[in-house]
mmCIF file of C-alpha atoms in Angstrom:
data_model
loop_
_atom_site.group_PDB
_atom_site.id
_atom_site.type_symbol
_atom_site.label_atom_id
_atom_site.label_comp_id
_atom_site.label_asym_id
_atom_site.label_seq_id
_atom_site.Cartn_x
_atom_site.Cartn_y
_atom_site.Cartn_z
ATOM 1 C CA MET A 1 1.983 4.243 1.462
ATOM 2 C CA ASP A 2 4.957 4.004 -0.923
ATOM 3 C CA GLY A 3 4.788 0.952 -3.149
ATOM 4 C CA LEU A 4 1.415 -0.248 -1.820
ATOM 5 C CA MET A 5 -0.916 2.685 -2.371
ATOM 6 C CA LEU A 6 1.328 4.893 -4.521
ATOM 7 C CA ASP A 7 3.683 4.063 -7.327
ATOM 8 C CA THR A 8 6.555 6.040 -5.720
ATOM 9 C CA GLU A 9 9.244 3.435 -5.255
ATOM 10 C CA PRO A 10 10.518 3.803 -8.881
ATOM 11 C CA LEU A 11 10.629 7.601 -8.295
ATOM 12 C CA TYR A 12 12.663 7.186 -5.130
ATOM 13 C CA GLN A 13 14.970 4.691 -6.787
ATOM 14 C CA ALA A 14 15.588 6.973 -9.808
ATOM 15 C CA ALA A 15 16.120 10.010 -7.501
ATOM 16 C CA TRP A 16 18.662 8.270 -5.293
ATOM 17 C CA GLN A 17 20.530 6.678 -8.217
ATOM 18 C CA ARG A 18 20.813 10.013 -9.995
ATOM 19 C CA ALA A 19 21.975 11.638 -6.778
ATOM 20 C CA ALA A 20 24.655 8.954 -6.317
ATOM 21 C CA GLU A 21 25.685 9.274 -9.978
ATOM 22 C CA ALA A 22 26.145 13.012 -9.586
ATOM 23 C CA LEU A 23 28.594 12.258 -6.796
ATOM 24 C CA GLY A 24 30.540 9.790 -8.841
ATOM 25 C CA HIS A 25 29.011 6.596 -7.391
ATOM 26 C CA ALA A 26 26.766 3.851 -8.733
ATOM 27 C CA LEU A 27 23.812 2.850 -6.570
ATOM 28 C CA ASP A 28 22.841 -0.458 -8.168
ATOM 29 C CA ASP A 29 19.315 -1.931 -8.416
ATOM 30 C CA GLU A 30 20.175 -4.918 -6.202
ATOM 31 C CA PHE A 31 21.372 -2.767 -3.302
ATOM 32 C CA TYR A 32 18.440 -0.359 -3.631
ATOM 33 C CA LEU A 33 16.008 -3.312 -3.112
ATOM 34 C CA THR A 34 17.537 -3.845 0.354
ATOM 35 C CA LEU A 35 16.397 -0.380 1.345
ATOM 36 C CA ILE A 36 12.699 -0.778 0.534
ATOM 37 C CA GLY A 37 10.380 -0.647 3.516
ATOM 38 C CA THR A 38 12.887 0.726 5.969
ATOM 39 C CA PRO A 39 12.720 4.225 7.542
ATOM 40 C CA THR A 40 14.421 6.884 5.426
ATOM 41 C CA LYS A 41 16.991 7.616 8.138
ATOM 42 C CA ASP A 42 17.935 3.951 8.325
ATOM 43 C CA ALA A 43 18.105 3.629 4.547
ATOM 44 C CA LEU A 44 20.460 6.671 4.402
ATOM 45 C CA LYS A 45 22.689 5.061 7.029
ATOM 46 C CA LYS A 46 22.910 1.952 4.876
ATOM 47 C CA VAL A 47 23.823 4.081 1.865
ATOM 48 C CA GLY A 48 26.575 5.773 3.838
ATOM 49 C CA ALA A 49 27.912 2.368 5.025
ATOM 50 C CA TYR A 50 27.716 1.029 1.470
ATOM 51 C CA PHE A 51 29.808 3.786 -0.072
ATOM 52 C CA GLY A 52 32.195 4.260 2.889
ATOM 53 C CA PRO A 53 33.191 6.990 5.379
ATOM 54 C CA THR A 54 34.274 9.527 2.689
ATOM 55 C CA PHE A 55 30.877 9.435 0.957
ATOM 56 C CA PRO A 56 29.163 12.918 1.293
ATOM 57 C CA LEU A 57 25.900 11.636 2.770
ATOM 58 C CA GLN A 58 24.405 15.058 3.538
ATOM 59 C CA ARG A 59 24.980 16.223 -0.034
ATOM 60 C CA PHE A 60 23.491 12.934 -1.293
ATOM 61 C CA THR A 61 20.431 13.443 0.893
ATOM 62 C CA LYS A 62 19.865 16.929 -0.489
ATOM 63 C CA LEU A 63 20.457 15.906 -4.111
ATOM 64 C CA GLY A 64 18.140 12.930 -3.742
ATOM 65 C CA SER A 65 15.391 15.141 -2.207
ATOM 66 C CA ASP A 66 15.756 17.697 -5.044
ATOM 67 C CA GLN A 67 15.485 14.942 -7.659
ATOM 68 C CA TRP A 68 12.380 13.549 -5.976
ATOM 69 C CA TYR A 69 10.537 16.853 -5.929
ATOM 70 C CA ARG A 70 11.539 17.509 -9.519
ATOM 71 C CA GLN A 71 10.035 14.221 -10.653
ATOM 72 C CA VAL A 72 6.808 14.741 -8.670
ATOM 73 C CA GLU A 73 6.410 18.269 -10.176
ATOM 74 C CA GLU A 74 6.981 16.942 -13.647
ATOM 75 C CA HIS A 75 5.063 13.613 -13.515
ATOM 76 C CA GLY A 76 2.870 13.680 -10.397
ATOM 77 C CA ILE A 77 2.222 10.545 -8.279
ATOM 78 C CA ASP A 78 0.205 7.652 -9.654
ATOM 79 C CA THR A 79 -1.926 5.497 -7.388
ATOM 80 C CA LYS A 80 -1.482 1.734 -7.620
ATOM 81 C CA PRO A 81 -4.091 -0.262 -9.582
ATOM 82 C CA GLY A 82 -7.205 -1.020 -7.530
ATOM 83 C CA LEU A 83 -6.495 1.521 -4.714
ATOM 84 C CA LEU A 84 -9.294 3.955 -5.333
ATOM 85 C CA PRO A 85 -12.093 1.322 -5.674
ATOM 86 C CA LEU A 86 -10.774 -0.351 -2.515
ATOM 87 C CA LEU A 87 -10.910 2.953 -0.595
ATOM 88 C CA ASP A 88 -14.414 3.569 -1.924
ATOM 89 C CA GLN A 89 -15.463 0.133 -0.693
ATOM 90 C CA LEU A 90 -13.984 0.624 2.773
ATOM 91 C CA GLU A 91 -15.511 4.054 3.136
ATOM 92 C CA ALA A 92 -18.901 2.761 2.127
ATOM 93 C CA ALA A 93 -18.654 0.051 4.791
ATOM 94 C CA ALA A 94 -17.457 2.673 7.370
ATOM 95 C CA VAL A 95 -14.191 0.790 7.973
ATOM 96 C CA PRO A 96 -11.731 2.948 9.877
ATOM 97 C CA ARG A 97 -8.392 3.379 8.069
ATOM 98 C CA ALA A 98 -4.850 4.457 8.977
ATOM 99 C CA VAL A 99 -1.577 4.789 7.145
ATOM 100 C CA ALA A 100 1.545 3.221 8.725
ATOM 101 C CA THR A 101 4.559 4.499 6.743
ATOM 102 C CA SER A 102 8.323 4.442 7.004
ATOM 103 C CA SER A 103 8.320 8.025 5.710
ATOM 104 C CA SER A 104 8.638 10.988 8.040
ATOM 105 C CA ALA A 105 5.562 13.043 8.946
ATOM 106 C CA LYS A 106 6.661 15.773 6.504
ATOM 107 C CA GLN A 107 7.238 13.363 3.660
ATOM 108 C CA ALA A 108 3.980 11.533 4.239
ATOM 109 C CA ALA A 109 1.925 14.728 4.392
ATOM 110 C CA GLU A 110 3.442 16.065 1.175
ATOM 111 C CA THR A 111 3.090 12.760 -0.634
ATOM 112 C CA LEU A 112 -0.564 12.199 0.407
ATOM 113 C CA GLU A 113 -1.491 15.742 -0.453
ATOM 114 C CA ALA A 114 0.160 15.451 -3.894
ATOM 115 C CA SER A 115 -1.870 12.309 -4.588
ATOM 116 C CA ASP A 116 -5.180 13.696 -3.125
ATOM 117 C CA LEU A 117 -5.352 10.879 -0.535
ATOM 118 C CA ALA A 118 -4.779 12.725 2.741
ATOM 119 C CA ALA A 119 -8.466 13.151 3.505
ATOM 120 C CA ARG A 120 -9.197 9.503 3.081
ATOM 121 C CA PHE A 121 -7.519 8.313 6.305
ATOM 122 C CA ALA A 122 -8.351 9.033 9.886
ATOM 123 C CA HIS A 123 -4.742 8.693 11.016
ATOM 124 C CA ILE A 124 -1.222 8.870 9.555
ATOM 125 C CA VAL A 125 1.451 7.153 11.588
ATOM 126 C CA THR A 126 5.038 7.870 10.533
ATOM 127 C CA SER A 127 8.471 6.540 11.416
ATOM 128 C CA ASP A 128 9.427 9.695 13.313
ATOM 129 C CA GLN A 129 6.415 9.222 15.653
ATOM 130 C CA VAL A 130 7.471 5.847 17.075
ATOM 131 C CA ALA A 131 10.554 4.466 18.786
ATOM 132 C CA ARG A 132 11.389 1.937 16.105
ATOM 133 C CA GLY A 133 10.488 1.754 12.367
ATOM 134 C CA LYS A 134 9.718 -1.275 10.300
ATOM 135 C CA PRO A 135 10.404 -4.248 10.605
ATOM 136 C CA ALA A 136 9.678 -3.570 14.315
ATOM 137 C CA PRO A 137 5.932 -3.669 15.090
ATOM 138 C CA ASP A 138 5.762 -0.119 16.577
ATOM 139 C CA LEU A 139 4.117 1.601 13.577
ATOM 140 C CA TYR A 140 1.299 -0.909 13.370
ATOM 141 C CA LEU A 141 0.769 -1.102 17.096
ATOM 142 C CA GLU A 142 0.440 2.746 17.123
ATOM 143 C CA ALA A 143 -1.903 2.644 14.192
ATOM 144 C CA ALA A 144 -4.182 0.146 15.975
ATOM 145 C CA ARG A 145 -4.046 2.230 19.141
ATOM 146 C CA ARG A 146 -5.153 5.336 17.283
ATOM 147 C CA LEU A 147 -7.965 3.451 15.588
ATOM 148 C CA GLY A 148 -9.080 2.163 19.001
ATOM 149 C CA LEU A 149 -8.816 -1.470 17.896
ATOM 150 C CA PRO A 150 -6.837 -4.493 19.052
ATOM 151 C CA PRO A 151 -4.195 -5.380 16.480
ATOM 152 C CA ALA A 152 -5.814 -8.814 15.991
ATOM 153 C CA ALA A 153 -8.931 -7.016 14.629
ATOM 154 C CA CYS A 154 -6.870 -5.164 11.960
ATOM 155 C CA ILE A 155 -5.985 -6.011 8.403
ATOM 156 C CA ALA A 156 -2.652 -4.656 7.176
ATOM 157 C CA LEU A 157 -1.800 -4.251 3.491
ATOM 158 C CA GLU A 158 1.920 -4.244 2.642
ATOM 159 C CA ASP A 159 4.270 -4.412 -0.272
ATOM 160 C CA SER A 160 7.639 -4.913 1.475
ATOM 161 C CA ASP A 161 9.279 -7.688 3.499
ATOM 162 C CA ALA A 162 9.946 -5.293 6.349
ATOM 163 C CA GLY A 163 6.354 -4.104 6.382
ATOM 164 C CA VAL A 164 4.995 -7.658 6.413
ATOM 165 C CA GLN A 165 7.224 -8.537 9.350
ATOM 166 C CA SER A 166 6.164 -5.337 11.161
ATOM 167 C CA ALA A 167 2.441 -5.945 10.788
ATOM 168 C CA SER A 168 2.638 -9.683 11.441
ATOM 169 C CA THR A 169 4.675 -9.140 14.606
ATOM 170 C CA ALA A 170 2.028 -6.643 15.768
ATOM 171 C CA GLY A 171 -0.515 -9.466 15.438
ATOM 172 C CA MET A 172 -2.430 -8.279 12.371
ATOM 173 C CA THR A 173 -3.700 -10.239 9.388
ATOM 174 C CA VAL A 174 -1.380 -9.210 6.565
ATOM 175 C CA LEU A 175 -2.155 -9.062 2.851
ATOM 176 C CA MET A 176 0.913 -8.542 0.722
ATOM 177 C CA VAL A 177 0.953 -6.947 -2.723
ATOM 178 C CA PRO A 178 4.642 -7.037 -3.715
ATOM 179 C CA ASP A 179 6.019 -4.040 -5.613
ATOM 180 C CA LEU A 180 9.605 -3.994 -6.862
ATOM 181 C CA LYS A 181 10.934 -6.954 -4.864
ATOM 182 C CA THR A 182 9.948 -10.573 -4.853
ATOM 183 C CA PRO A 183 8.692 -11.604 -1.304
ATOM 184 C CA SER A 184 11.246 -13.313 0.898
ATOM 185 C CA PRO A 185 10.483 -16.746 2.319
ATOM 186 C CA GLN A 186 9.880 -15.112 5.689
ATOM 187 C CA ALA A 187 7.329 -12.715 4.192
ATOM 188 C CA GLU A 188 5.598 -15.577 2.405
ATOM 189 C CA SER A 189 5.233 -17.401 5.687
ATOM 190 C CA GLN A 190 3.969 -14.312 7.616
ATOM 191 C CA ALA A 191 1.527 -13.039 5.072
ATOM 192 C CA TYR A 192 -2.056 -14.332 5.140
ATOM 193 C CA LYS A 193 -2.192 -14.007 1.315
ATOM 194 C CA ILE A 194 0.148 -12.661 -1.385
ATOM 195 C CA LEU A 195 -1.824 -10.948 -4.146
ATOM 196 C CA PRO A 196 -0.915 -9.584 -7.606
ATOM 197 C CA SER A 197 -2.747 -6.275 -7.038
ATOM 198 C CA LEU A 198 -5.143 -4.401 -4.802
ATOM 199 C CA HIS A 199 -7.978 -5.449 -7.107
ATOM 200 C CA GLN A 200 -7.771 -8.952 -5.549
ATOM 201 C CA ALA A 201 -7.520 -7.435 -2.091
ATOM 202 C CA ALA A 202 -10.984 -5.883 -2.193
ATOM 203 C CA PRO A 203 -13.116 -9.096 -2.215
ATOM 204 C CA LEU A 204 -10.756 -10.794 0.244
ATOM 205 C CA ILE A 205 -11.020 -7.896 2.731
ATOM 206 C CA ALA A 206 -14.809 -7.940 2.384
ATOM 207 C CA ASP A 207 -14.769 -11.686 3.207
ATOM 208 C CA LEU A 208 -12.475 -11.181 6.217
ATOM 209 C CA LEU A 209 -14.618 -8.310 7.539
ATOM 210 C CA ALA A 210 -17.747 -10.378 7.127
ATOM 211 C CA ARG A 211 -16.275 -13.005 9.391
#
């Protein structure tokens, strides 16, 4: 969802950096990139460890959330280039679709509603609905189960290293469209293809489905 379908990662980054600044701390870009793709609760734990035991993590969480909602209200949520034509193509071909996101169910529902995408997916699988978040395979295994398909019959689209590892470990064919962070060597080895945008994903998916 975030970073692959929706251009939300810069919004999250700005919200968390402003929240940290309000508390007298600097959350630098390099550290933020280590948080991408991981469940929110795990990312918050990493923030707490990064700033130390005296850091007011609960206040940071509240400030970050307030900043996020303020930005969404002011600017909305943009879809990534190529997403809407790709969804049109998949719907026309009656390809079942699920979202597997590191966000919570509440976050995912609000984000997908704000971007008018909620109705375009049969299932939404979130990090609070499985035992382990990305990079473990649980989210993608659950998505395949809900779709009624073996993981090997599924194509996963991902933007983060953790997401690529999650889908690959689940046994899916993974197409990676990197967002803020350059793919790691591990992600490069696990992804079937690394693409510049979802525009390039559409013909590749059509070819994979035809096989």
